[in-house]
């Protein structure tokens, strides 16, 4: 069972994604489907318009609160698909060229150019997302080193 967390910050989720469900209610729902005979997956997305490193860590911290048997193995990098309001916002803010066509491929790199976070930082956080979720916080400095491919 795949459940779309998308974003771990309630205000961002409510304002940008138009999903007005509290973190507490989502955790309650994950607890209800946890410990079953099927696999439960929490899908997260990072690199959305106006997102920051702190907002991405809101998602990481939310996912860390889910039951241990929920598969939280990574995050997808947001893609500006045609016909979505978030794409329109990205174009309006100058983060993305509205003439570009985006296919349905999986993205490991952000297509946005935002002042709040670089595409390289989003790529590094996507690559290390599961480490931040699964390892203790005292290992975060080591994980941050792994975000960069130039280390």
Coordinates of N, CA, C and O in Angstrom, one line a residue:
X1 N 0.9 -1.2 0.0 CA 0.0 0.0 0.0 C 0.9 1.2 0.0 O 1.7 1.4 0.9
X2 N 0.8 2.0 -1.0 CA 1.6 3.3 -1.1 C 0.7 4.4 -0.6 O -0.4 4.6 -1.1
X3 N 1.2 5.2 0.3 CA 0.5 6.4 0.8 C 1.4 7.6 0.6 O 2.6 7.6 0.9
X4 N 0.8 8.6 0.0 CA 1.5 9.8 -0.4 C 1.6 10.8 0.8 O 0.6 11.5 1.1
X5 N 2.7 10.8 1.4 CA 3.0 11.9 2.5 C 3.2 13.2 1.7 O 2.7 14.2 2.1
X6 N 4.0 13.1 0.6 CA 4.4 14.2 -0.1 C 5.2 15.2 0.7 O 6.4 15.3 0.4
X7 N 4.7 15.8 1.7 CA 5.4 16.8 2.5 C 5.1 16.7 3.9 O 4.0 16.5 4.3
X8 N 6.1 16.8 4.8 CA 5.9 16.6 6.2 C 5.6 17.9 7.0 O 5.4 17.8 8.2
X9 N 5.5 19.0 6.3 CA 5.1 20.2 7.0 C 3.6 20.5 6.7 O 3.3 20.7 5.5
X10 N 2.8 20.5 7.7 CA 1.4 20.7 7.5 C 1.0 22.0 6.8 O 0.2 22.0 5.8
X11 N 1.6 23.1 7.1 CA 1.3 24.4 6.5 C 1.7 24.4 5.0 O 1.0 24.9 4.2
X12 N 2.9 23.9 4.7 CA 3.3 23.8 3.3 C 2.3 22.9 2.5 O 1.8 23.2 1.5
X13 N 2.0 21.7 3.1 CA 1.1 20.8 2.5 C -0.3 21.4 2.2 O -0.9 21.3 1.2
X14 N -0.8 22.2 3.2 CA -2.1 22.8 3.1 C -2.1 24.0 2.1 O -2.9 24.0 1.2
X15 N -1.0 24.8 2.1 CA -1.0 26.0 1.2 C -0.6 25.6 -0.2 O -1.2 26.1 -1.1
X16 N 0.4 24.8 -0.4 CA 0.9 24.5 -1.7 C 0.3 23.3 -2.4 O 0.1 23.3 -3.6
X17 N 0.0 22.3 -1.6 CA -0.5 21.0 -2.2 C -2.0 20.9 -2.0 O -2.6 20.0 -2.5
X18 N -2.6 21.8 -1.3 CA -4.1 21.8 -1.0 C -4.5 20.5 -0.4 O -5.6 20.0 -0.6
X19 N -3.7 20.0 0.5 CA -4.0 18.8 1.3 C -4.0 19.2 2.8 O -3.0 19.3 3.4
X20 N -5.2 19.5 3.3 CA -5.4 19.9 4.6 C -5.6 18.8 5.6 O -6.7 18.6 6.1
X21 N -4.6 18.0 5.8 CA -4.7 16.9 6.8 C -3.5 17.1 7.7 O -2.4 17.4 7.3
X22 N -3.8 17.0 9.0 CA -2.8 17.2 10.0 C -1.7 16.1 10.0 O -2.0 15.0 9.6
X23 N -0.6 16.4 10.5 CA 0.5 15.4 10.7 C 0.0 14.3 11.6 O 0.2 13.1 11.4
X24 N -0.7 14.7 12.7 CA -1.2 13.7 13.6 C -2.2 12.7 13.0 O -2.1 11.5 13.3
X25 N -3.1 13.2 12.2 CA -4.0 12.4 11.5 C -3.3 11.4 10.5 O -3.6 10.2 10.4
X26 N -2.3 11.9 9.8 CA -1.6 11.1 8.9 C -0.8 10.0 9.7 O -0.8 8.8 9.2
X27 N -0.2 10.3 10.8 CA 0.5 9.3 11.6 C -0.5 8.3 12.1 O -0.3 7.1 12.1
X28 N -1.7 8.7 12.5 CA -2.8 7.8 12.9 C -3.1 6.8 11.8 O -3.3 5.6 12.1
X29 N -3.2 7.3 10.6 CA -3.5 6.5 9.5 C -2.4 5.4 9.2 O -2.7 4.3 8.9
X30 N -1.2 5.9 9.3 CA -0.1 4.9 9.1 C -0.1 3.9 10.2 O 0.2 2.7 9.9
X31 N -0.4 4.3 11.4 CA -0.5 3.3 12.5 C -1.6 2.3 12.3 O -1.4 1.1 12.6
X32 N -2.7 2.7 11.7 CA -3.8 1.8 11.4 C -3.4 0.7 10.4 O -3.9 -0.4 10.4
X33 N -2.5 1.1 9.4 CA -2.2 0.1 8.3 C -0.9 -0.6 8.6 O -0.4 -1.5 7.8
X34 N -0.2 -0.2 9.7 CA 1.1 -0.8 10.0 C 0.8 -2.2 10.6 O -0.2 -2.6 11.0
X35 N 1.9 -3.0 10.5 CA 1.9 -4.4 11.1 C 0.8 -5.3 10.4 O 0.1 -6.0 11.1
X36 N 0.7 -5.2 9.1 CA -0.2 -6.0 8.4 C 0.6 -7.0 7.5 O 1.8 -7.0 7.5
X37 N -0.2 -7.8 6.7 CA 0.5 -8.8 5.9 C 0.9 -8.2 4.5 O 1.4 -8.9 3.7
X38 N 0.8 -6.9 4.3 CA 1.2 -6.3 3.1 C 2.2 -5.2 3.5 O 2.3 -4.8 4.6
X39 N 2.9 -4.7 2.5 CA 3.9 -3.7 2.7 C 3.3 -2.3 2.6 O 2.5 -2.1 1.7
X40 N 3.6 -1.5 3.5 CA 3.2 -0.1 3.5 C 4.3 0.8 3.2 O 5.4 0.7 3.8
X41 N 4.1 1.7 2.2 CA 5.2 2.6 1.7 C 4.7 4.0 1.9 O 3.6 4.4 1.6
X42 N 5.6 4.9 2.4 CA 5.4 6.3 2.6 C 6.1 7.0 1.5 O 7.4 7.0 1.5
X43 N 5.4 7.6 0.6 CA 6.0 8.4 -0.5 C 6.2 9.8 -0.2 O 5.3 10.5 0.2
X44 N 7.5 10.3 -0.3 CA 7.8 11.7 0.0 C 8.3 12.4 -1.3 O 8.9 11.7 -2.1
X45 N 8.1 13.7 -1.4 CA 8.6 14.4 -2.5 C 9.4 15.6 -2.0 O 8.9 16.3 -1.0
X46 N 10.6 15.9 -2.5 CA 11.3 17.1 -2.1 C 11.6 17.9 -3.3 O 11.6 17.4 -4.5
X47 N 12.0 19.2 -3.1 CA 12.4 20.1 -4.2 C 11.2 20.8 -4.8 O 11.3 21.2 -6.0
X48 N 10.1 20.9 -4.1 CA 9.0 21.6 -4.6 C 9.2 23.2 -4.5 O 10.1 23.6 -3.8
X49 N 8.4 23.9 -5.3 CA 8.6 25.4 -5.3 C 8.6 26.0 -3.9 O 7.8 25.6 -3.0
X50 N 9.5 26.9 -3.7 CA 9.7 27.6 -2.4 C 10.2 26.8 -1.3 O 10.2 27.2 -0.1
X51 N 10.5 25.5 -1.5 CA 11.0 24.7 -0.5 C 12.4 25.1 0.0 O 13.2 25.6 -0.8
X52 N 12.7 24.8 1.2 CA 14.0 25.1 1.8 C 14.6 23.8 2.4 O 13.9 22.8 2.5
X53 N 15.8 23.9 2.8 CA 16.4 22.7 3.5 C 15.6 22.4 4.7 O 15.4 21.2 5.1
X54 N 15.2 23.4 5.5 CA 14.5 23.2 6.7 C 13.1 22.6 6.4 O 12.7 21.7 7.2
X55 N 12.5 22.9 5.4 CA 11.2 22.3 5.0 C 11.4 20.8 4.6 O 10.6 20.0 4.9
X56 N 12.5 20.6 3.9 CA 12.8 19.2 3.6 C 13.0 18.4 4.9 O 12.6 17.2 5.0
X57 N 13.7 19.0 5.8 CA 13.9 18.3 7.1 C 12.6 18.1 7.9 O 12.5 17.2 8.7
X58 N 11.6 19.0 7.7 CA 10.3 18.7 8.2 C 9.7 17.4 7.7 O 9.1 16.6 8.4
X59 N 9.9 17.2 6.4 CA 9.5 15.9 5.8 C 10.3 14.7 6.4 O 9.7 13.7 6.8
X60 N 11.6 14.9 6.5 CA 12.4 13.8 7.1 C 12.0 13.5 8.5 O 11.8 12.4 8.9
X61 N 11.8 14.6 9.3 CA 11.4 14.4 10.7 C 10.0 13.8 10.8 O 9.8 13.0 11.7
X62 N 9.1 14.1 9.9 CA 7.8 13.5 9.9 C 7.9 12.0 9.6 O 7.4 11.2 10.4
X63 N 8.7 11.7 8.6 CA 8.8 10.3 8.2 C 9.5 9.5 9.3 O 9.2 8.3 9.5
X64 N 10.4 10.1 10.1 CA 11.1 9.4 11.2 C 10.1 9.0 12.3 O 10.3 8.1 13.0
X65 N 8.9 9.6 12.3 CA 7.9 9.3 13.3 C 7.0 8.2 12.9 O 6.2 7.7 13.7
X66 N 7.1 7.7 11.7 CA 6.2 6.6 11.2 C 6.6 5.3 11.8 O 7.8 5.1 12.3
X67 N 5.7 4.3 11.9 CA 6.1 3.0 12.4 C 7.3 2.4 11.7 O 7.5 2.6 10.5
X68 N 8.0 1.6 12.4 CA 9.3 1.1 11.9 C 9.0 0.1 10.7 O 9.9 0.0 9.8
X69 N 7.9 -0.5 10.6 CA 7.7 -1.4 9.5 C 7.2 -0.7 8.2 O 7.0 -1.4 7.2
X70 N 7.0 0.6 8.2 CA 6.6 1.3 7.0 C 7.9 1.6 6.2 O 8.9 2.1 6.8
X71 N 7.8 1.3 4.9 CA 9.0 1.5 4.0 C 9.1 3.0 3.7 O 8.2 3.6 3.1
X72 N 10.1 3.6 4.2 CA 10.3 5.1 4.0 C 11.7 5.3 3.3 O 12.5 6.2 3.7
X73 N 12.0 4.5 2.3 CA 13.3 4.3 1.8 C 13.8 5.5 0.9 O 14.9 5.4 0.4
X74 N 13.0 6.5 0.7 CA 13.5 7.5 -0.1 C 12.5 8.6 -0.4 O 11.4 8.5 0.0
X75 N 13.0 9.6 -1.2 CA 12.1 10.7 -1.6 C 12.3 10.9 -3.1 O 13.4 10.7 -3.7
X76 N 11.2 11.2 -3.8 CA 11.2 11.6 -5.2 C 11.5 13.0 -5.3 O 11.2 13.8 -4.4
X77 N 12.2 13.4 -6.3 CA 12.4 14.8 -6.6 C 11.3 15.3 -7.4 O 10.9 14.7 -8.4
X78 N 10.7 16.4 -7.0 CA 9.5 17.0 -7.6 C 9.8 17.4 -9.1 O 10.8 17.9 -9.4
X79 N 8.8 17.1 -9.9 CA 8.9 17.5 -11.4 C 7.8 18.4 -11.7 O 6.6 18.1 -11.3
X80 N 8.0 19.4 -12.5 CA 7.0 20.4 -12.9 C 6.1 19.9 -14.1 O 6.3 20.3 -15.2
X81 N 5.2 19.0 -13.8 CA 4.4 18.4 -14.8 C 3.4 19.4 -15.3 O 2.8 20.1 -14.5
X82 N 3.2 19.4 -16.6 CA 2.2 20.3 -17.3 C 0.8 20.1 -16.7 O 0.4 19.0 -16.5
X83 N 0.1 21.2 -16.5 CA -1.3 21.1 -16.0 C -1.4 21.1 -14.5 O -2.5 21.1 -14.0
X84 N -0.3 21.2 -13.8 CA -0.4 21.3 -12.3 C -0.3 22.7 -11.8 O 0.5 23.5 -12.4
X85 N -0.9 23.0 -10.7 CA -0.8 24.4 -10.2 C 0.6 24.7 -9.6 O 1.0 25.8 -9.7
X86 N 1.3 23.7 -9.2 CA 2.7 23.9 -8.7 C 3.6 24.2 -9.9 O 4.5 25.0 -9.7
X87 N 3.4 23.7 -11.0 CA 4.2 24.0 -12.2 C 3.9 25.5 -12.5 O 4.8 26.3 -12.8
X88 N 2.6 25.9 -12.5 CA 2.3 27.2 -12.8 C 2.9 28.2 -11.8 O 3.4 29.3 -12.2
X89 N 3.0 27.8 -10.6 CA 3.7 28.6 -9.6 C 5.1 28.7 -9.9 O 5.7 29.8 -9.8
X90 N 5.8 27.6 -10.2 CA 7.2 27.6 -10.5 C 7.5 28.5 -11.7 O 8.5 29.2 -11.7
X91 N 6.7 28.5 -12.7 CA 6.9 29.3 -13.9 C 6.7 30.8 -13.5 O 7.5 31.6 -13.9
X92 N 5.6 31.1 -12.8 CA 5.3 32.4 -12.4 C 6.4 33.1 -11.6 O 6.8 34.2 -11.7
X93 N 7.1 32.3 -10.7 CA 8.1 32.8 -9.9 C 9.5 32.8 -10.6 O 10.5 33.2 -10.0
X94 N 9.5 32.3 -11.8 CA 10.8 32.2 -12.6 C 11.7 31.1 -12.2 O 12.9 31.1 -12.6
X95 N 11.2 30.1 -11.6 CA 12.0 28.9 -11.2 C 12.1 27.9 -12.3 O 13.0 27.0 -12.3
X96 N 11.2 28.0 -13.3 CA 11.2 27.0 -14.4 C 10.7 27.7 -15.6 O 9.8 28.5 -15.6
X97 N 11.3 27.3 -16.8 CA 10.8 27.9 -18.1 C 9.6 27.2 -18.5 O 9.5 25.9 -18.7
X98 N 8.5 27.9 -18.6 CA 7.2 27.4 -19.0 C 7.1 26.7 -20.3 O 6.1 26.0 -20.6
X99 N 8.0 27.0 -21.2 CA 8.0 26.4 -22.5 C 8.6 25.0 -22.6 O 8.4 24.3 -23.6
X100 N 9.2 24.6 -21.5 CA 9.8 23.2 -21.4 C 8.7 22.2 -21.2 O 7.7 22.4 -20.5
X101 N 8.8 21.1 -21.8 CA 7.9 19.9 -21.7 C 8.6 18.9 -20.8 O 9.8 18.5 -21.1
X102 N 7.9 18.4 -19.8 CA 8.5 17.4 -18.9 C 7.8 16.1 -19.1 O 6.6 16.0 -19.1
X103 N 8.6 15.1 -19.4 CA 8.0 13.8 -19.6 C 7.8 13.1 -18.2 O 8.1 13.6 -17.2
X104 N 7.3 11.9 -18.3 CA 6.9 11.2 -17.0 C 8.1 10.4 -16.4 O 7.9 9.5 -15.7
X105 N 9.3 10.7 -16.7 CA 10.5 10.0 -16.2 C 10.7 10.4 -14.8 O 10.3 11.4 -14.3
X106 N 11.4 9.5 -14.1 CA 11.8 9.7 -12.7 C 13.0 10.7 -12.7 O 13.9 10.6 -13.5
X107 N 12.9 11.7 -11.8 CA 14.0 12.7 -11.7 C 14.8 12.5 -10.5 O 14.3 12.3 -9.4
X108 N 16.1 12.5 -10.7 CA 17.0 12.5 -9.5 C 17.6 13.9 -9.3 O 18.2 14.2 -8.3
X109 N 17.4 14.8 -10.3 CA 17.8 16.2 -10.2 C 16.6 17.1 -10.4 O 15.7 16.9 -11.2
X110 N 16.7 18.2 -9.6 CA 15.6 19.2 -9.7 C 15.8 20.0 -11.0 O 16.9 20.3 -11.4
X111 N 14.6 20.3 -11.6 CA 14.6 21.2 -12.8 C 14.4 22.6 -12.5 O 14.4 23.5 -13.3
X112 N 14.3 22.9 -11.2 CA 14.0 24.3 -10.7 C 15.3 25.0 -10.4 O 16.2 24.4 -9.9
X113 N 15.2 26.3 -10.6 CA 16.3 27.2 -10.2 C 15.7 28.2 -9.2 O 15.1 29.2 -9.5
X114 N 15.9 27.8 -7.9 CA 15.2 28.6 -6.8 C 16.3 29.3 -5.9 O 17.4 28.8 -5.8
X115 N 15.9 30.4 -5.4 CA 16.9 31.1 -4.5 C 17.0 30.4 -3.1 O 17.9 30.6 -2.4
X116 N 16.0 29.6 -2.8 CA 15.9 29.0 -1.4 C 16.7 27.8 -1.3 O 17.1 27.4 -0.1
X117 N 17.0 27.1 -2.3 CA 17.8 25.8 -2.3 C 18.3 25.5 -3.7 O 17.5 25.7 -4.7
X118 N 19.5 25.0 -3.8 CA 20.0 24.7 -5.2 C 19.6 23.3 -5.6 O 19.2 22.4 -4.8
X119 N 19.6 23.1 -6.9 CA 19.3 21.8 -7.5 C 20.3 20.7 -7.0 O 19.9 19.6 -6.7
X120 N 21.6 21.1 -6.8 CA 22.6 20.2 -6.3 C 22.3 19.8 -4.9 O 22.4 18.6 -4.5
X121 N 21.8 20.7 -4.0 CA 21.5 20.4 -2.7 C 20.2 19.5 -2.6 O 20.2 18.5 -1.8
X122 N 19.3 19.7 -3.5 CA 18.1 18.8 -3.6 C 18.5 17.4 -4.0 O 18.1 16.4 -3.4
X123 N 19.4 17.3 -5.0 CA 19.9 16.0 -5.4 C 20.6 15.3 -4.3 O 20.4 14.1 -4.1
X124 N 21.4 16.0 -3.5 CA 22.1 15.4 -2.4 C 21.2 14.9 -1.3 O 21.4 13.8 -0.7
X125 N 20.2 15.7 -1.0 CA 19.2 15.3 0.0 C 18.4 14.2 -0.5 O 18.0 13.3 0.3
X126 N 18.0 14.1 -1.8 CA 17.3 12.9 -2.3 C 18.1 11.7 -2.2 O 17.6 10.6 -1.8
X127 N 19.4 11.8 -2.4 CA 20.3 10.7 -2.4 C 20.5 10.1 -1.0 O 20.7 8.9 -0.7
X128 N 20.5 11.0 0.0 CA 20.7 10.6 1.4 C 19.5 10.6 2.3 O 19.6 10.4 3.5
X129 N 18.3 10.8 1.7 CA 17.0 10.9 2.4 C 16.8 9.8 3.4 O 16.5 9.9 4.5
X130 N 17.0 8.5 2.9 CA 16.8 7.4 3.7 C 17.8 7.3 4.8 O 17.4 6.8 5.9
X131 N 19.0 7.8 4.7 CA 20.0 7.8 5.8 C 19.5 8.7 6.9 O 19.6 8.4 8.1
X132 N 19.0 9.9 6.5 CA 18.5 10.8 7.5 C 17.3 10.3 8.2 O 17.1 10.5 9.4
X133 N 16.5 9.5 7.5 CA 15.3 8.9 8.2 C 15.7 7.8 9.1 O 15.2 7.6 10.2
X134 N 16.6 6.9 8.7 CA 16.9 5.7 9.4 C 18.0 5.8 10.5 O 18.0 5.0 11.5
X135 N 19.0 6.7 10.3 CA 20.1 6.8 11.2 C 19.8 7.8 12.3 O 19.0 8.7 12.1
X136 N 20.4 7.6 13.5 CA 20.2 8.6 14.6 C 20.8 10.0 14.2 O 21.7 10.1 13.4
X137 N 20.2 11.0 14.8 CA 20.6 12.4 14.5 C 22.0 12.7 14.8 O 22.6 13.5 14.2
X138 N 22.7 11.9 15.7 CA 24.1 12.2 16.0 C 25.0 11.8 14.8 O 26.2 12.0 14.8
X139 N 24.4 11.1 13.7 CA 25.1 10.8 12.5 C 24.9 11.8 11.4 O 25.4 11.6 10.3
X140 N 24.1 12.8 11.6 CA 23.7 13.7 10.6 C 24.9 14.4 9.9 O 24.9 14.7 8.7
X141 N 26.0 14.8 10.7 CA 27.1 15.4 10.1 C 27.8 14.5 9.1 O 28.3 15.0 8.0
X142 N 27.8 13.2 9.4 CA 28.4 12.3 8.4 C 27.5 12.2 7.2 O 28.0 12.1 6.1
X143 N 26.2 12.1 7.4 CA 25.3 12.0 6.3 C 25.4 13.3 5.4 O 25.4 13.2 4.2
X144 N 25.5 14.4 6.0 CA 25.6 15.7 5.2 C 26.9 15.6 4.3 O 26.8 16.1 3.2
X145 N 27.9 15.0 4.8 CA 29.1 14.8 3.9 C 28.8 14.0 2.7 O 29.3 14.3 1.6
X146 N 28.0 13.0 2.9 CA 27.6 12.1 1.8 C 26.6 12.8 0.8 O 26.4 12.3 -0.3
X147 N 26.1 13.9 1.1 CA 25.2 14.6 0.2 C 26.0 15.1 -1.0 O 25.4 15.2 -2.1
X148 N 27.2 15.4 -0.9 CA 28.0 15.9 -2.0 C 28.8 14.8 -2.7 O 29.4 14.0 -2.0
X149 N 28.7 14.8 -4.0 CA 29.4 13.8 -4.8 C 30.9 14.2 -4.9 O 31.7 13.4 -5.4
X150 N 31.3 15.3 -4.5 CA 32.7 15.8 -4.6 C 33.5 15.5 -3.4 O 34.7 16.0 -3.3
X151 N 33.0 14.8 -2.4 CA 33.8 14.5 -1.2 C 34.7 13.3 -1.5 O 34.5 12.4 -2.2

